CSV table of C-alpha atoms and ligand atoms in Angstrom, one decimal:
chain,number,residue,atom,x,y,z
A,23,MET,CA,26.6,33.5,16.2
A,24,ILE,CA,26.6,30.1,14.6
A,25,PRO,CA,30.0,28.8,13.6
A,26,PRO,CA,30.1,29.0,9.8
A,27,LEU,CA,31.5,25.6,9.4
A,28,PHE,CA,30.3,23.3,12.1
A,29,LYS,CA,31.1,19.6,11.5
A,30,HIS,CA,28.3,17.7,9.9
A,31,GLY,CA,27.5,14.1,10.7
A,32,VAL,CA,24.1,14.3,9.2
A,33,THR,CA,24.7,11.9,6.3
A,34,GLU,CA,26.4,9.3,8.4
A,35,ARG,CA,23.4,9.5,10.8
A,36,PHE,CA,21.0,9.2,7.9
A,37,LEU,CA,22.8,6.1,6.6
A,38,ARG,CA,22.6,4.5,10.0
A,39,TYR,CA,18.9,5.1,10.3
A,40,VAL,CA,17.7,4.1,6.8
A,41,VAL,CA,18.9,0.5,7.1
A,42,ILE,CA,16.5,0.0,10.0
A,43,ASP,CA,13.2,-1.2,8.6
A,44,THR,CA,10.4,0.9,10.0
A,45,GLN,CA,7.6,0.3,7.6
A,46,SER,CA,4.1,1.0,9.1
A,47,ASP,CA,1.1,-1.2,8.6
A,48,PRO,CA,-2.4,0.3,8.0
A,49,ASP,CA,-4.1,-3.0,8.9
A,50,SER,CA,-2.5,-3.3,12.3
A,51,PRO,CA,-4.6,-2.1,15.2
A,52,SER,CA,-1.7,-1.6,17.6
A,53,CYS,CA,0.4,1.6,18.3
A,54,PRO,CA,3.0,1.6,16.9
A,55,SER,CA,1.4,-0.4,14.1
A,56,THR,CA,4.7,-2.3,13.7
A,57,ASP,CA,6.9,-3.1,16.6
A,58,LYS,CA,10.0,-2.7,14.5
A,59,GLN,CA,9.6,1.0,14.5
A,60,LYS,CA,10.7,0.9,18.1
A,61,ASN,CA,14.1,-0.4,17.0
A,62,LEU,CA,14.8,3.0,15.5
A,63,GLY,CA,13.2,4.8,18.4
A,64,ARG,CA,15.4,3.0,20.9
A,65,LEU,CA,18.5,3.9,18.9
A,66,LEU,CA,17.5,7.6,18.6
A,67,ALA,CA,16.7,7.8,22.4
A,68,SER,CA,20.1,6.3,23.2
A,69,GLU,CA,22.0,8.5,20.8
A,70,LEU,CA,20.3,11.5,22.3
A,71,ARG,CA,21.2,10.4,25.8
A,72,GLU,CA,24.8,9.9,24.7
A,73,MET,CA,24.9,13.5,23.5
A,74,GLY,CA,23.8,14.6,26.9
A,75,VAL,CA,20.0,15.0,26.3
A,76,ALA,CA,19.2,13.4,29.7
A,77,ASP,CA,15.4,13.0,29.4
A,78,ALA,CA,15.4,11.4,26.0
A,79,HIS,CA,13.2,8.3,26.0
A,80,LEU,CA,11.0,6.0,23.9
A,81,ASP,CA,7.5,5.5,25.3
A,82,GLU,CA,5.3,2.5,25.1
A,83,TYR,CA,3.5,3.8,21.9
A,84,GLY,CA,6.8,4.2,20.0
A,85,TYR,CA,7.2,8.0,20.5
A,86,VAL,CA,10.6,9.5,21.3
A,87,TYR,CA,10.5,12.6,23.5
A,88,ALA,CA,13.6,14.7,24.4
A,89,THR,CA,14.4,18.2,25.8
A,90,ILE,CA,17.4,20.4,25.1
A,91,PRO,CA,17.3,22.8,28.1
A,92,ALA,CA,17.3,26.6,27.4
A,93,ASN,CA,20.6,28.4,27.8
A,94,THR,CA,19.3,31.9,27.9
A,95,SER,CA,17.6,34.0,30.6
A,96,LYS,CA,15.0,35.3,28.1
A,97,GLN,CA,11.4,34.0,28.1
A,98,VAL,CA,11.5,32.1,24.8
A,99,PRO,CA,8.5,30.1,23.6
A,100,VAL,CA,9.2,26.3,23.7
A,101,ILE,CA,9.9,25.1,20.2
A,102,CYS,CA,9.6,21.5,19.0
A,103,PHE,CA,11.1,19.8,16.0
A,104,CYS,CA,9.3,16.8,14.8
A,105,SER,CA,9.8,14.0,12.3
A,106,HIS,CA,8.3,10.6,11.7
A,107,MET,CA,10.1,7.3,12.0
A,108,ASP,CA,7.9,5.1,9.9
A,109,THR,CA,8.2,4.6,6.1
A,110,SER,CA,5.4,4.2,3.7
A,111,PRO,CA,3.5,0.9,3.3
A,112,ASP,CA,3.5,1.5,-0.5
A,113,CYS,CA,7.0,0.3,-1.0
A,114,THR,CA,9.3,-2.1,0.8
A,115,GLY,CA,11.7,-0.7,3.3
A,116,LYS,CA,13.5,-4.0,4.1
A,117,ASN,CA,17.2,-4.4,3.4
A,118,VAL,CA,17.7,-0.8,2.3
A,119,ARG,CA,21.1,-0.6,0.6
A,120,PRO,CA,21.9,3.1,0.1
A,121,GLN,CA,24.5,4.2,-2.4
A,122,ILE,CA,26.0,7.6,-2.7
A,123,VAL,CA,26.6,9.3,-6.1
A,124,LYS,CA,29.4,11.7,-5.2
A,125,ASN,CA,29.8,15.0,-6.9
A,126,TYR,CA,26.8,14.6,-9.2
A,127,ARG,CA,27.5,15.8,-12.7
A,128,GLY,CA,24.0,15.9,-14.1
A,129,GLY,CA,22.1,13.3,-16.2
A,130,ASP,CA,20.3,10.1,-15.2
A,131,ILE,CA,21.2,8.0,-12.1
A,132,ALA,CA,20.9,4.2,-12.7
A,133,LEU,CA,20.3,2.2,-9.6
A,134,PRO,CA,22.7,-0.8,-9.5
A,135,ALA,CA,20.5,-3.7,-8.4
A,136,ASP,CA,17.6,-3.2,-10.8
A,137,PRO,CA,18.4,-1.9,-14.4
A,138,SER,CA,14.7,-0.9,-14.8
A,139,GLN,CA,15.1,1.7,-12.0
A,140,VAL,CA,16.6,4.9,-13.3
A,141,ILE,CA,16.2,8.4,-11.7
A,142,ARG,CA,15.8,10.3,-14.9
A,143,ALA,CA,16.8,13.9,-15.0
A,144,ALA,CA,13.9,14.7,-17.2
A,145,GLU,CA,11.4,13.3,-14.7
A,146,HIS,CA,13.1,14.7,-11.6
A,147,PRO,CA,13.7,18.4,-12.4
A,148,ALA,CA,14.9,19.0,-8.9
A,149,LEU,CA,18.1,17.2,-9.9
A,150,LYS,CA,19.2,20.2,-11.8
A,151,ASP,CA,19.8,22.0,-8.5
A,152,GLN,CA,22.1,19.2,-7.3
A,153,ILE,CA,25.1,19.6,-9.5
A,154,GLY,CA,28.2,19.0,-7.5
A,155,HIS,CA,26.2,17.5,-4.6
A,156,ASP,CA,26.5,14.0,-3.1
A,157,ILE,CA,23.2,12.2,-3.8
A,158,VAL,CA,22.0,9.3,-1.7
A,159,THR,CA,19.8,6.8,-3.4
A,160,THR,CA,18.8,3.1,-2.9
A,161,ASP,CA,20.1,0.2,-5.0
A,162,GLY,CA,16.7,0.2,-6.8
A,163,THR,CA,15.0,-2.6,-4.8
A,164,THR,CA,13.5,-0.6,-1.9
A,165,LEU,CA,12.5,2.8,-0.9
A,166,LEU,CA,15.2,4.9,0.8
A,167,GLY,CA,13.2,6.3,3.7
A,168,ALA,CA,14.5,9.9,3.4
A,169,ASP,CA,10.8,10.4,4.1
A,170,ASN,CA,11.3,11.0,6.9
A,171,LYS,CA,14.7,9.8,8.2
A,172,ALA,CA,16.3,12.7,6.5
A,173,GLY,CA,14.3,14.9,8.9
A,174,ILE,CA,15.3,12.7,11.9
A,175,ALA,CA,19.0,12.9,11.0
A,176,GLU,CA,18.8,16.6,10.6
A,177,ILE,CA,17.1,17.2,13.9
A,178,MET,CA,19.6,14.8,15.6
A,179,ASP,CA,22.5,16.7,14.0
A,180,ALA,CA,21.1,20.1,14.9
A,181,ALA,CA,20.7,18.8,18.5
A,182,GLN,CA,24.3,17.9,18.6
A,183,VAL,CA,25.3,21.3,17.2
A,184,LEU,CA,23.2,23.1,19.9
A,185,ILE,CA,24.7,20.9,22.7
A,186,GLU,CA,28.3,21.3,21.6
A,187,ASN,CA,28.0,25.0,21.1
A,188,PRO,CA,26.7,26.7,24.2
A,189,GLN,CA,27.5,30.1,22.7
A,190,ILE,CA,24.5,29.5,20.4
A,191,ARG,CA,21.6,30.9,22.5
A,192,HIS,CA,18.2,29.2,22.4
A,193,GLY,CA,15.1,28.6,24.5
A,194,THR,CA,13.9,25.2,25.5
A,195,ILE,CA,14.0,22.9,22.5
A,196,LYS,CA,11.8,19.8,22.3
A,197,ILE,CA,12.4,16.9,20.0
A,198,LEU,CA,9.5,14.6,19.0
A,199,PHE,CA,9.8,11.5,16.8
A,200,THR,CA,6.5,9.9,15.9
A,201,PRO,CA,5.5,6.5,14.6
A,202,ASP,CA,2.8,5.7,11.9
A,203,GLU,CA,2.6,9.1,10.2
A,204,GLU,CA,2.3,7.4,6.8
A,205,ILE,CA,-0.9,5.6,7.9
A,206,GLY,CA,-2.4,8.8,9.3
A,207,ARG,CA,-2.0,7.9,12.9
A,208,GLY,CA,1.2,9.8,13.7
A,209,VAL,CA,-0.2,11.9,16.5
A,210,ASP,CA,-2.9,9.5,17.8
A,211,LYS,CA,-1.0,8.8,21.0
A,212,VAL,CA,1.1,11.9,21.3
A,213,ASP,CA,1.1,13.5,24.8
A,214,LEU,CA,1.1,17.2,24.1
A,215,LYS,CA,1.0,18.1,27.8
A,216,LYS,CA,4.2,16.1,28.4
A,217,LEU,CA,5.8,17.6,25.3
A,218,GLY,CA,5.0,21.1,26.6
A,219,ALA,CA,5.8,23.0,23.4
A,220,ASP,CA,4.3,26.3,22.2
A,221,PHE,CA,5.2,25.9,18.5
A,222,ALA,CA,6.4,23.0,16.5
A,223,TYR,CA,7.9,22.4,13.1
A,224,THR,CA,7.8,19.1,11.2
A,225,VAL,CA,10.9,18.6,9.2
A,226,ASP,CA,9.4,16.6,6.4
A,227,GLY,CA,9.4,18.8,3.3
A,228,GLU,CA,10.9,18.4,-0.1
A,229,SER,CA,13.2,20.8,-1.8
A,230,ALA,CA,15.8,22.8,0.1
A,231,GLY,CA,14.4,26.2,1.1
A,232,GLN,CA,10.7,25.2,1.2
A,233,ILE,CA,8.5,26.1,4.0
A,234,GLU,CA,4.9,24.9,4.0
A,235,ASP,CA,2.1,26.4,6.1
A,236,GLU,CA,-0.8,24.8,4.2
A,237,THR,CA,-2.0,21.3,3.7
A,238,PHE,CA,-5.0,19.6,2.1
A,239,SER,CA,-8.2,19.3,4.1
A,240,ALA,CA,-9.1,15.6,4.0
A,241,ASP,CA,-12.2,13.5,4.4
A,242,GLY,CA,-12.8,9.7,3.9
A,243,VAL,CA,-16.0,8.6,2.3
A,244,THR,CA,-17.5,5.1,2.4
A,245,ILE,CA,-20.4,4.2,0.1
A,246,THR,CA,-22.2,0.9,0.9
A,247,ILE,CA,-24.4,-0.4,-1.8
A,248,GLN,CA,-27.2,-2.8,-0.9
A,249,GLY,CA,-28.3,-4.7,-4.0
A,250,VAL,CA,-30.8,-7.5,-4.4
A,251,SER,CA,-29.6,-11.1,-4.5
A,252,THR,CA,-31.3,-14.0,-6.2
A,253,HIS,CA,-30.3,-17.4,-7.6
A,254,PRO,CA,-28.7,-16.5,-10.9
A,255,GLY,CA,-30.8,-19.1,-12.7
A,256,PHE,CA,-34.0,-17.4,-11.7
A,257,ALA,CA,-32.8,-13.8,-11.6
A,258,LYS,CA,-34.5,-12.2,-14.6
A,259,GLY,CA,-36.1,-8.9,-13.6
A,260,LYS,CA,-35.2,-9.5,-9.9
A,261,MET,CA,-31.5,-9.3,-9.4
A,262,GLU,CA,-29.9,-5.9,-8.7
A,263,HIS,CA,-26.1,-6.5,-8.6
A,264,ALA,CA,-24.3,-4.4,-6.0
A,265,ILE,CA,-20.9,-4.9,-7.7
A,266,LYS,CA,-22.3,-3.6,-11.0
A,267,ILE,CA,-23.9,-0.6,-9.3
A,268,ALA,CA,-20.5,0.2,-7.7
A,269,ALA,CA,-18.7,-0.2,-11.0
A,270,ALA,CA,-21.2,2.2,-12.7
A,271,ILE,CA,-20.5,4.8,-9.9
A,272,VAL,CA,-16.7,4.5,-10.5
A,273,ASP,CA,-17.2,4.8,-14.2
A,274,ARG,CA,-19.2,8.1,-13.9
A,275,LEU,CA,-16.4,9.8,-11.9
A,276,PRO,CA,-15.0,12.8,-13.8
A,277,LYS,CA,-12.4,11.6,-16.2
A,278,ASP,CA,-10.5,14.8,-17.0
A,279,THR,CA,-10.6,16.6,-13.6
A,280,CYS,CA,-10.9,15.9,-9.9
A,281,SER,CA,-8.6,12.9,-9.8
A,282,PRO,CA,-5.0,12.7,-8.5
A,283,GLU,CA,-3.8,11.9,-12.0
A,284,THR,CA,-5.4,15.0,-13.5
A,285,THR,CA,-4.8,17.7,-10.8
A,286,GLU,CA,-1.9,19.7,-9.4
A,287,GLY,CA,-1.3,22.9,-7.4
A,288,LYS,CA,-4.3,24.0,-5.5
A,289,GLU,CA,-6.8,21.6,-7.2
A,290,GLY,CA,-8.5,18.9,-5.1
A,291,PHE,CA,-9.7,15.5,-6.0
A,292,LEU,CA,-12.2,12.7,-5.4
A,293,HIS,CA,-10.3,9.4,-5.4
A,294,PRO,CA,-11.5,5.8,-5.0
A,295,ILE,CA,-9.1,3.8,-2.9
A,296,GLY,CA,-10.9,0.5,-2.4
A,297,ILE,CA,-13.7,-1.7,-3.5
A,298,SER,CA,-14.9,-4.8,-1.8
A,299,GLY,CA,-18.0,-6.9,-1.8
A,300,ALA,CA,-20.3,-9.3,-3.5
A,301,LEU,CA,-23.6,-9.4,-5.3
A,302,GLU,CA,-25.7,-8.3,-2.3
A,303,GLN,CA,-23.5,-5.7,-0.8
A,304,THR,CA,-20.5,-3.8,-2.1
A,305,THR,CA,-18.5,-1.1,-0.4
A,306,LEU,CA,-16.6,1.7,-2.2
A,307,SER,CA,-14.0,3.8,-0.2
A,308,PHE,CA,-12.9,7.2,-1.3
A,309,ILE,CA,-10.6,9.9,-0.1
A,310,VAL,CA,-11.6,13.5,-0.8
A,311,ARG,CA,-8.9,16.2,-0.8
A,312,ASP,CA,-9.1,20.0,-1.2
A,313,PHE,CA,-7.5,23.1,0.3
A,314,THR,CA,-10.9,24.5,1.4
A,315,GLU,CA,-13.9,23.1,3.3
A,316,ALA,CA,-16.2,24.3,0.5
A,317,GLY,CA,-14.1,22.4,-2.1
A,318,LEU,CA,-14.5,19.2,0.0
A,319,LYS,CA,-18.3,19.6,0.3
A,320,GLU,CA,-18.6,20.3,-3.4
A,321,LYS,CA,-16.8,17.0,-4.3
A,322,GLU,CA,-18.8,15.0,-1.8
A,323,ALA,CA,-22.0,16.5,-3.2
A,324,LEU,CA,-20.8,15.5,-6.7
A,325,LEU,CA,-20.2,12.0,-5.5
A,326,GLU,CA,-23.6,11.7,-4.0
A,327,ARG,CA,-25.3,13.0,-7.1
A,328,ILE,CA,-23.5,10.3,-9.1
A,329,VAL,CA,-24.6,7.6,-6.7
A,330,LYS,CA,-28.2,8.8,-6.7
A,331,ASP,CA,-28.2,9.0,-10.5
A,332,VAL,CA,-26.8,5.5,-10.9
A,333,ILE,CA,-29.0,3.9,-8.3
A,334,LYS,CA,-32.2,5.3,-9.6
A,335,ASP,CA,-32.1,2.5,-12.3
A,336,TYR,CA,-32.1,0.0,-9.4
A,337,PRO,CA,-35.4,0.7,-7.6
A,338,ARG,CA,-35.0,-1.9,-4.8
A,339,SER,CA,-31.3,-1.2,-4.1
A,340,THR,CA,-30.2,1.3,-1.5
A,341,TYR,CA,-27.0,3.1,-0.5
A,342,ARG,CA,-25.4,4.5,2.6
A,343,MET,CA,-22.9,7.3,2.4
A,344,GLU,CA,-20.6,7.9,5.4
A,345,ILE,CA,-18.2,10.9,5.6
A,346,LYS,CA,-15.4,10.9,8.1
A,347,GLU,CA,-13.2,13.9,8.7
A,348,GLN,CA,-9.5,13.0,8.4
A,349,TYR,CA,-7.6,16.2,8.8
A,350,ARG,CA,-7.9,19.9,8.0
A,351,ASN,CA,-5.8,22.6,6.3
A,352,MET,CA,-3.5,23.8,9.0
A,353,LYS,CA,-3.3,27.3,7.5
A,354,ALA,CA,-6.3,28.4,9.5
A,355,VAL,CA,-4.3,27.8,12.7
A,356,ILE,CA,-0.9,28.9,11.5
A,357,ASP,CA,-2.2,32.2,10.2
A,358,ARG,CA,-2.9,33.2,13.8
A,359,HIS,CA,0.8,32.9,14.5
A,360,PRO,CA,2.5,34.4,11.5
A,361,GLU,CA,5.8,34.7,13.4
A,362,SER,CA,6.2,30.9,13.3
A,363,VAL,CA,6.4,31.1,9.5
A,364,ASP,CA,8.3,34.4,9.4
A,365,TYR,CA,11.1,33.0,11.6
A,366,ALA,CA,11.4,29.9,9.5
A,367,ILE,CA,11.7,32.0,6.4
A,368,GLU,CA,14.5,34.1,8.1
A,369,ALA,CA,16.2,30.8,9.2
A,370,ILE,CA,16.2,29.5,5.6
A,371,ARG,CA,17.7,32.7,4.4
A,372,ARG,CA,20.4,32.6,7.0
A,373,ALA,CA,21.2,29.1,5.9
A,374,GLY,CA,22.0,30.7,2.5
A,375,LEU,CA,18.9,29.5,0.7
A,376,ARG,CA,16.1,31.2,-1.1
A,377,PRO,CA,12.9,30.6,0.9
A,378,VAL,CA,10.0,29.2,-1.1
A,379,ARG,CA,6.5,29.1,0.5
A,380,ALA,CA,4.6,26.1,-0.6
A,381,SER,CA,1.4,24.1,0.1
A,382,ILE,CA,1.3,20.4,0.7
A,383,ARG,CA,-0.9,18.2,-1.4
A,384,GLY,CA,-1.3,15.9,1.5
A,385,GLY,CA,-1.3,16.0,5.3
A,386,THR,CA,1.5,16.0,7.8
A,387,ASP,CA,1.6,15.3,11.5
A,388,GLY,CA,1.6,19.1,11.6
A,389,SER,CA,-1.9,19.4,10.2
A,390,ARG,CA,-3.3,17.5,13.1
A,391,LEU,CA,-0.9,18.9,15.7
A,392,SER,CA,-2.0,22.4,14.6
A,393,PHE,CA,-5.6,21.6,15.3
A,394,MET,CA,-4.7,20.0,18.6
A,395,GLY,CA,-3.3,23.4,19.7
A,396,LEU,CA,0.3,23.2,18.6
A,397,PRO,CA,0.8,25.3,15.4
A,398,CYS,CA,3.1,23.3,13.2
A,399,PRO,CA,4.4,24.5,9.8
A,400,ASN,CA,6.6,22.1,7.8
A,401,ILE,CA,10.2,22.8,6.8
A,402,PHE,CA,12.2,21.1,4.1
A,403,ALA,CA,14.1,17.9,4.8
A,404,GLY,CA,15.5,17.6,1.2
A,405,GLU,CA,13.6,14.3,0.5
A,406,HIS,CA,12.6,13.6,-3.1
A,407,ALA,CA,10.5,11.0,-5.0
A,408,PHE,CA,9.4,9.5,-1.6
A,409,HIS,CA,7.3,6.3,-1.3
A,410,SER,CA,9.2,4.9,-4.3
A,411,ARG,CA,12.4,3.0,-5.2
A,412,LEU,CA,13.6,6.2,-6.9
A,413,GLU,CA,13.7,8.1,-3.7
A,414,TRP,CA,16.8,10.3,-3.1
A,415,VAL,CA,18.2,13.1,-0.9
A,416,SER,CA,21.5,15.0,-1.1
A,417,ARG,CA,24.1,15.5,1.6
A,418,GLN,CA,24.2,19.2,0.9
A,419,ASP,CA,20.5,19.7,1.3
A,420,MET,CA,20.5,17.7,4.6
A,421,GLU,CA,23.3,20.0,5.8
A,422,LYS,CA,21.3,23.1,4.9
A,423,ALA,CA,18.3,21.7,6.8
A,424,VAL,CA,20.5,21.2,9.9
A,425,GLN,CA,21.7,24.8,9.6
A,426,THR,CA,18.1,26.0,9.2
A,427,ILE,CA,17.0,24.2,12.3
A,428,VAL,CA,19.8,25.7,14.3
A,429,HIS,CA,19.2,29.2,13.0
A,430,LEU,CA,15.5,28.8,13.7
A,431,ALA,CA,16.2,28.0,17.4
A,432,THR,CA,18.4,31.1,17.7
A,433,ILE,CA,15.9,33.4,15.9
A,434,TRP,CA,13.2,32.5,18.4
A,435,GLU,CA,15.7,33.5,21.2
A,436,GLU,CA,16.7,36.7,19.5
A,437,ARG,CA,13.1,37.9,19.0
A,438,ALA,CA,12.0,37.0,22.5
A,439,ALA,CA,11.5,39.8,25.1
A,440,PRO,CA,14.5,40.1,27.5
B,6,ZN,ZN1,6.8,12.1,5.5
């Protein structure tokens, strides 16, 4: 059995990790995209070795691998816990100065270094479940990096619990910390053979108790408009302006549906993320998201209809549309291994929480890992308002996540054949 009150160092770990700047960079071609991510990787590998996890190491691409050996004679599938070390390029992660609001009594939380930054109870309904908890926030000038250093701290703390309590039985446990998840390259250089896991869990979810087995399916679409350029003084009846064609396409996108700002739940969207170019050639970049393949195709067809309809007024201009698959809904893979979700639900329950099954309006490392042959649901880390200066996480939720991870390791052992 798990000692009911094992000592938790998860918050202290978390505070140690968030002050290390690990922002990733989508424009960098290297792996990891920013070398500074290795600063955290080195620390994690050395902390793991200090705990007694002998093989813990950081590889040349910025991945941390580690193994907690089995302490049971049963044949237990090898389980991996995974979190990402990088933080979002959308918000600075330099000089993170965390503060702790102890014993939260409700209401808004003002961030001390920037009066305009207030975590308002009305805008963050999850705060109502945090009464009496200690909430970690930033000073208002950076993101916090609970996404995903909360997950890292939780996995590290769970590792310590497993190592210090040999009476807790478990199979072989693998730990994987990845770089560059926020720029969609988190598993580009992962060595699954070396990892040798049968099932994995990313610990990168939001509210305590959540388990997610479904992500968006995602494509990227690039539309290149080739217009007709002439000297502007002699352009009448000749010029076909690629920038204006592109602008007309954007203007015809649905206004009340199909965009991130008008959808929620299981609805997908078609979302322009970039425009660049000049008179002769302009490129529009989109991301397309939906929970089904059919939904993706529908949105891409809609986009192409809009393009065709706009460009028919420009007879000498042409367009090229390129669709690139980004990732796919992992549910198709995970549904073949329902026990991976069932055991997580049981672990959440044993940690004293109400399990909530949810779907992710985004991707995780797990969506790609699942399709690479490693089924990988996502369990909560307690992170909230990520990618923003209002990001927060509570000590109590992180502690529940540690307990969930430990319970999950034991449930796989309990259910294994002797
Ligand atoms: Zn994340």
